[in-house]
Amino acid sequence: MQIDEVGRVHLVKSVPLLYPEERVVELMLDGWRNQQLSRNLQFETIDQRARCVRRFITHSNEEPWNWTPGMVEEFSGDLRSIHHVAHSTLRGYQNALRAFCSYVANPDYGWDRVCEELFGTHPAQVCFEWNTAQHVQEYDGQPTKRPYTREELDALFEYADEEVARIGATTRKGWQAAYRDATMMKLSYAYGLRFTEVSHLQTIDFARNPHAREFGKFDVCKVRYGKSRRGSPPKPRSVLTVWRWTPAITEDWLQNGRGHPDSLDVFPSERGGLVSEPTLLRRLRRYQTELGIPKGVDLHSFRRSYATHLLEAGWDPRFVQDQMGHEHASTTGIYQFTSDQFRQSTLRSALDRTMNEALHSAEKGKRP
């Protein structure tokens, strides 16, 4: 058997297959990979989907041409009851299985003919609306996920600075990593960045803004690794500096903490690569435990806090939406944890009207 560049299989009858079941499964995954590459999906997405399919094969102990809907239901039930996965994780597994089945069951790719000839059966779709989770609302986050309060942020940043000073005073290695992680947390909040966005920052991503000269050379932060849409490259955006303390901490890190003068990366690791998310997350969890901050407040909560605090301070919702890089205002509304503009204006009008009516009635009562 041979797989072409778009995932179609061609059976070469003159070549016998050794261990045909294992060989066909591997070729199916290879062909599916080619099909997804032709759709311009990210390598990480493709690899993650393949892992989901392999996990299902291990759980069901059956090859794809023997799968049934009941196996999907049993697998999904175990994910929920035993592994306690999140709603979005469960749906991710099911979507991966659905996409794989759509590929191997499509006659255009030839797997039905190959399986009929070799195994006397053929693969079919086993994921349907009635046995998989549906995406019925825009927000899938857990209720425990929330932004930091201002008091929590102050305590966290102060504790992170104290740790840098403490480690530095012991002359042990590690103060630079602690300083780096503390600055990453602060910039994640200062610009409302996701981890991928802040970890990929380079020194050339900061620029001046003629309309806000007080921030110097850190007026604008160019985000080049914004969240991409399916089959598209990362979405870039420019984030304007709003907090007056942001330029000072950024410049101090670049001048006194980074320690890699030949690198453009703002936050290089000790070995010169990029910092991994688990590395930063471990330190954040340790700090939160010491301060008594709940586990539901995580790395992404810096981004939630950024939007929430700007809106609570009276910044225009459209400005916050642009800063966050959201295509729709409803997406920003998920993060802000305050009422939207229409509800705010309606409430304000009702309160003002009630107050005016009360004052008017009081004045009428005082008249002779």
C-alpha positions as CSV (number, residue, x, y, z in Angstrom):
1,M,0.0,0.0,0.0
2,Q,1.1,3.5,-0.7
3,I,-0.2,6.9,0.5
4,D,-0.1,10.0,-1.7
5,E,0.4,13.6,-0.6
6,V,-3.3,14.2,0.0
7,G,-4.0,11.0,2.0
8,R,-5.4,8.7,-0.7
9,V,-4.4,5.0,-0.4
10,H,-3.3,2.8,-3.3
11,L,-3.1,-1.0,-2.8
12,V,-0.2,-2.7,-4.5
13,K,-1.3,-6.3,-4.7
14,S,2.1,-7.7,-5.6
15,V,3.5,-6.7,-2.2
16,P,2.3,-8.9,0.7
17,L,1.6,-7.1,4.0
18,L,3.3,-8.4,7.2
19,Y,1.0,-7.8,10.2
20,P,-1.7,-6.2,8.0
21,E,-3.8,-4.8,10.9
22,E,-1.0,-2.8,12.5
23,R,0.3,-1.7,9.0
24,V,-3.1,-0.4,7.9
25,V,-3.7,1.5,11.1
26,E,-0.3,3.3,10.8
27,L,-1.0,4.1,7.1
28,M,-4.4,5.4,8.0
29,L,-2.8,7.8,10.5
30,D,-0.2,8.8,8.0
31,G,-2.8,9.5,5.3
32,W,-4.9,11.4,7.7
33,R,-1.8,13.5,8.6
34,N,-1.3,14.3,4.9
35,Q,-5.0,15.3,4.5
36,Q,-4.7,17.6,7.5
37,L,-1.5,19.1,6.3
38,S,-3.2,19.9,3.0
39,R,-5.8,21.8,5.0
40,N,-3.0,24.0,6.5
41,L,-3.7,22.8,10.1
42,Q,-0.9,23.4,12.7
43,F,1.5,20.5,13.4
44,E,0.6,20.6,17.1
45,T,-3.1,20.2,16.3
46,I,-2.4,17.3,13.9
47,D,-0.2,15.5,16.5
48,Q,-2.7,16.1,19.3
49,R,-5.5,14.6,17.2
50,A,-3.4,11.6,16.4
51,R,-2.8,11.0,20.1
52,C,-6.5,11.1,20.7
53,V,-7.1,8.4,18.0
54,R,-4.3,6.2,19.4
55,R,-5.8,6.5,22.9
56,F,-9.2,5.4,21.6
57,I,-7.6,2.4,19.8
58,T,-5.9,1.4,23.0
59,H,-9.1,1.8,25.0
60,S,-11.4,0.0,22.6
61,N,-8.8,-2.6,21.7
62,E,-10.2,-2.6,18.2
63,E,-9.0,-1.3,14.8
64,P,-11.0,1.5,13.1
65,W,-12.9,-0.8,10.7
66,N,-14.4,-2.5,13.8
67,W,-15.4,0.6,15.7
68,T,-19.0,1.1,16.8
69,P,-20.9,4.0,18.3
70,G,-21.1,2.1,21.6
71,M,-17.4,2.2,21.9
72,V,-17.5,6.0,21.6
73,E,-20.0,6.2,24.4
74,E,-18.0,3.9,26.7
75,F,-14.8,5.9,26.0
76,S,-16.5,9.2,26.7
77,G,-18.1,7.9,29.8
78,D,-14.7,6.8,31.2
79,L,-13.2,10.2,30.3
80,R,-15.9,11.9,32.4
81,S,-16.4,9.6,35.3
82,I,-12.9,8.3,35.8
83,H,-10.6,11.0,34.4
84,H,-12.9,13.9,35.1
85,V,-11.9,15.8,32.0
86,A,-13.3,19.2,31.2
87,H,-16.2,19.7,28.8
88,S,-13.9,21.2,26.1
89,T,-11.4,18.3,26.5
90,L,-14.2,15.7,26.0
91,R,-15.4,17.5,23.0
92,G,-11.9,17.7,21.6
93,Y,-11.5,13.9,21.8
94,Q,-14.8,13.4,20.1
95,N,-14.1,15.9,17.4
96,A,-10.7,14.2,16.7
97,L,-12.5,10.8,16.4
98,R,-15.2,12.3,14.2
99,A,-12.6,13.9,11.8
100,F,-10.6,10.6,11.6
101,C,-13.7,8.5,10.9
102,S,-14.8,11.0,8.2
103,Y,-11.4,10.6,6.5
104,V,-11.2,6.8,6.6
105,A,-14.9,6.3,5.7
106,N,-14.7,8.6,2.7
107,P,-14.7,6.5,-0.5
108,D,-12.5,9.1,-2.2
109,Y,-9.6,8.0,-0.1
110,G,-10.0,4.3,-0.8
111,W,-9.8,2.8,2.7
112,D,-13.2,1.2,2.3
113,R,-11.9,-0.9,-0.6
114,V,-8.7,-1.8,1.1
115,C,-10.4,-2.9,4.3
116,E,-13.1,-4.9,2.5
117,E,-10.4,-6.8,0.6
118,L,-8.1,-7.4,3.6
119,F,-10.6,-7.7,6.5
120,G,-14.0,-8.2,5.0
121,T,-15.5,-5.0,6.4
122,H,-15.0,-1.3,6.1
123,P,-14.7,1.7,8.4
124,A,-17.7,3.9,9.1
125,Q,-18.5,7.1,11.1
126,V,-19.2,6.3,14.7
127,C,-19.6,9.9,16.1
128,F,-23.0,11.4,15.8
129,E,-25.0,14.2,17.3
130,W,-26.8,11.8,19.6
131,N,-23.7,10.2,21.2
132,T,-21.2,13.2,21.4
133,A,-21.1,16.5,23.3
134,Q,-22.4,19.5,21.4
135,H,-21.0,23.0,21.5
136,V,-24.1,25.0,22.4
137,Q,-22.6,28.1,24.0
138,E,-19.6,30.3,23.3
139,Y,-18.0,30.1,26.7
140,D,-16.8,26.7,28.0
141,G,-14.7,27.7,30.9
142,Q,-15.2,26.2,34.4
143,P,-16.9,28.3,37.0
144,T,-13.7,28.4,39.1
145,K,-11.9,30.3,36.4
146,R,-11.9,34.0,37.2
147,P,-9.7,37.1,37.1
148,Y,-7.4,38.1,39.9
149,T,-8.7,40.8,42.3
150,R,-6.5,43.8,42.5
151,E,-5.5,42.8,46.0
152,E,-4.4,39.3,44.8
153,L,-2.4,40.8,42.0
154,D,-0.6,43.2,44.3
155,A,0.2,40.4,46.7
156,L,1.4,38.1,44.0
157,F,3.7,40.6,42.3
158,E,5.1,41.7,45.6
159,Y,5.7,38.1,46.6
160,A,7.4,37.4,43.3
161,D,9.8,40.4,43.8
162,E,10.6,39.2,47.3
163,E,11.5,35.8,46.0
164,V,13.9,37.3,43.5
165,A,15.6,39.3,46.3
166,R,15.6,36.3,48.6
167,I,17.2,33.9,46.1
168,G,19.7,36.6,45.0
169,A,20.8,37.2,48.6
170,T,21.7,33.5,49.0
171,T,24.1,33.7,46.0
172,R,22.4,30.6,44.6
173,K,21.5,30.0,41.0
174,G,17.9,30.7,40.2
175,W,17.4,34.4,40.9
176,Q,17.5,35.1,37.1
177,A,14.8,32.5,36.4
178,A,12.7,33.9,39.3
179,Y,13.1,37.4,38.0
180,R,12.2,36.3,34.4
181,D,9.0,34.5,35.6
182,A,8.0,37.5,37.7
183,T,8.4,39.8,34.7
184,M,6.4,37.4,32.5
185,M,3.5,37.4,34.9
186,K,3.6,41.2,35.1
187,L,3.7,41.7,31.3
188,S,0.9,39.0,30.8
189,Y,-1.3,41.3,32.9
190,A,0.1,44.6,31.6
191,Y,-0.8,43.7,28.0
192,G,-3.5,41.0,28.5
193,L,-1.4,38.4,26.8
194,R,-1.8,34.6,26.5
195,F,1.2,32.5,27.5
196,T,2.2,31.8,23.9
197,E,2.1,35.5,23.1
198,V,4.2,36.6,26.0
199,S,6.8,33.8,25.7
200,H,7.4,34.7,22.0
201,L,8.0,38.4,22.6
202,Q,11.2,39.8,21.2
203,T,13.0,43.1,21.8
204,I,11.9,44.3,18.3
205,D,8.3,43.9,19.3
206,F,8.3,47.1,21.3
207,A,7.8,50.5,19.6
208,R,7.1,54.1,20.2
209,N,3.7,55.8,19.9
210,P,3.7,59.5,18.9
211,H,0.4,59.9,20.7
212,A,1.7,58.5,24.1
213,R,5.3,59.7,24.3
214,E,5.3,59.4,28.1
215,F,5.9,55.6,27.7
216,G,9.1,56.1,25.7
217,K,10.2,53.2,23.6
218,F,7.6,50.9,25.1
219,D,4.5,52.6,23.9
220,V,3.3,49.7,21.7
221,C,3.7,45.9,22.1
222,K,3.5,44.0,18.8
223,V,2.0,40.6,19.4
224,R,3.0,38.3,16.5
225,Y,1.8,35.0,17.9
226,G,-1.8,35.7,18.6
227,K,-4.4,33.0,18.6
228,S,-4.9,31.7,15.1
229,R,-8.1,30.5,13.5
230,R,-8.4,27.0,12.0
231,G,-6.0,26.6,9.1
232,S,-4.6,30.1,9.5
233,P,-1.3,31.4,10.7
234,P,-1.1,33.2,14.1
235,K,-3.1,36.4,14.2
236,P,-0.9,39.5,14.9
237,R,-2.1,42.6,16.7
238,S,-0.7,45.7,18.4
239,V,-1.4,46.4,22.1
240,L,-1.0,49.9,23.4
241,T,0.6,50.4,26.8
242,V,-1.9,51.6,29.4
243,W,-0.3,51.1,32.8
244,R,2.4,53.7,33.7
245,W,4.5,51.1,35.5
246,T,4.9,48.8,32.4
247,P,7.9,50.5,30.7
248,A,9.9,50.6,33.9
249,I,9.7,46.9,34.6
250,T,10.2,46.0,31.0
251,E,13.4,48.1,30.6
252,D,14.8,46.9,34.0
253,W,14.4,43.3,32.9
254,L,16.0,43.9,29.5
255,Q,18.9,45.8,31.0
256,N,19.6,43.9,34.2
257,G,18.0,40.5,34.1
258,R,17.8,39.0,30.6
259,G,21.5,38.1,30.4
260,H,21.4,37.1,26.7
261,P,22.7,40.1,24.8
262,D,22.9,38.3,21.5
263,S,19.3,37.0,21.6
264,L,16.2,38.9,20.4
265,D,14.0,36.9,22.8
266,V,12.7,38.9,25.7
267,F,12.3,35.8,27.9
268,P,14.9,33.2,27.0
269,S,15.3,30.1,29.1
270,E,18.5,29.1,30.9
271,R,19.5,27.1,27.8
272,G,18.7,29.8,25.3
273,G,15.4,28.5,24.1
274,L,11.9,29.7,24.9
275,V,10.3,29.2,28.3
276,S,7.8,26.3,28.5
277,E,4.4,26.9,30.0
278,P,4.8,24.2,32.7
279,T,7.9,26.0,33.9
280,L,6.1,29.2,34.5
281,L,2.9,27.5,35.8
282,R,4.9,25.5,38.5
283,R,6.2,28.7,39.9
284,L,2.9,30.5,39.8
285,R,1.2,27.6,41.6
286,R,3.8,27.7,44.3
287,Y,3.3,31.4,44.8
288,Q,-0.4,31.0,44.9
289,T,-0.2,28.2,47.5
290,E,1.9,30.4,49.7
291,L,-0.5,33.3,49.3
292,G,-3.7,31.3,49.6
293,I,-5.0,32.1,46.1
294,P,-7.4,29.5,44.7
295,K,-6.3,27.1,42.0
296,G,-9.0,28.3,39.6
297,V,-7.0,31.5,39.2
298,D,-4.4,30.5,36.6
299,L,-2.0,32.0,33.9
300,H,-4.9,32.9,31.7
301,S,-6.4,34.9,34.6
302,F,-3.9,37.6,34.0
303,R,-5.6,38.2,30.6
304,R,-9.0,38.0,32.3
305,S,-7.9,40.5,34.9
306,Y,-6.6,42.9,32.2
307,A,-10.0,43.2,30.5
308,T,-11.9,43.3,33.7
309,H,-9.9,46.0,35.3
310,L,-9.9,48.2,32.2
311,L,-13.6,48.0,31.9
312,E,-14.2,48.6,35.6
313,A,-12.0,51.7,35.3
314,G,-14.3,53.1,32.6
315,W,-12.2,52.4,29.5
316,D,-14.2,52.1,26.3
317,P,-15.4,48.5,25.5
318,R,-14.3,48.9,21.9
319,F,-10.8,49.9,22.9
320,V,-10.6,46.8,25.2
321,Q,-11.9,44.6,22.5
322,D,-9.1,45.8,20.1
323,Q,-6.5,45.4,22.8
324,M,-7.5,41.8,23.4
325,G,-7.6,41.0,19.7
326,H,-11.2,39.8,19.8
327,E,-13.2,39.8,16.6
328,H,-16.5,40.0,18.3
329,A,-17.5,42.2,21.3
330,S,-19.3,39.2,22.8
331,T,-16.0,37.4,23.3
332,T,-14.6,40.4,25.3
333,G,-17.8,40.2,27.4
334,I,-16.8,36.7,28.5
335,Y,-13.6,38.2,30.1
336,Q,-14.9,41.4,31.5
337,F,-17.1,40.0,34.3
338,T,-19.1,43.2,34.3
339,S,-22.3,44.1,32.4
340,D,-22.1,45.1,28.8
341,Q,-22.6,48.7,27.6
342,F,-26.3,48.3,26.8
343,R,-27.1,46.9,30.2
344,Q,-25.0,49.6,31.9
345,S,-26.6,52.4,30.0
346,T,-30.1,51.0,30.7
347,L,-29.4,50.7,34.4
348,R,-27.9,54.2,34.6
349,S,-30.9,55.6,32.8
350,A,-33.3,53.8,35.1
351,L,-31.5,55.0,38.2
352,D,-31.3,58.6,37.0
353,R,-35.0,58.6,36.0
354,T,-35.9,57.2,39.5
355,M,-33.8,59.8,41.2
356,N,-35.2,62.7,39.1
357,E,-38.8,61.5,39.8
358,A,-38.1,61.3,43.5
359,L,-36.5,64.8,43.6
360,H,-39.4,66.2,41.5
361,S,-42.0,64.7,43.9
362,A,-40.1,66.1,46.9
363,E,-40.0,69.6,45.4
364,K,-43.7,69.5,44.7
365,G,-44.4,68.5,48.2
366,K,-42.5,71.6,49.5
367,R,-44.5,74.0,47.4
368,P,-47.2,76.0,49.2
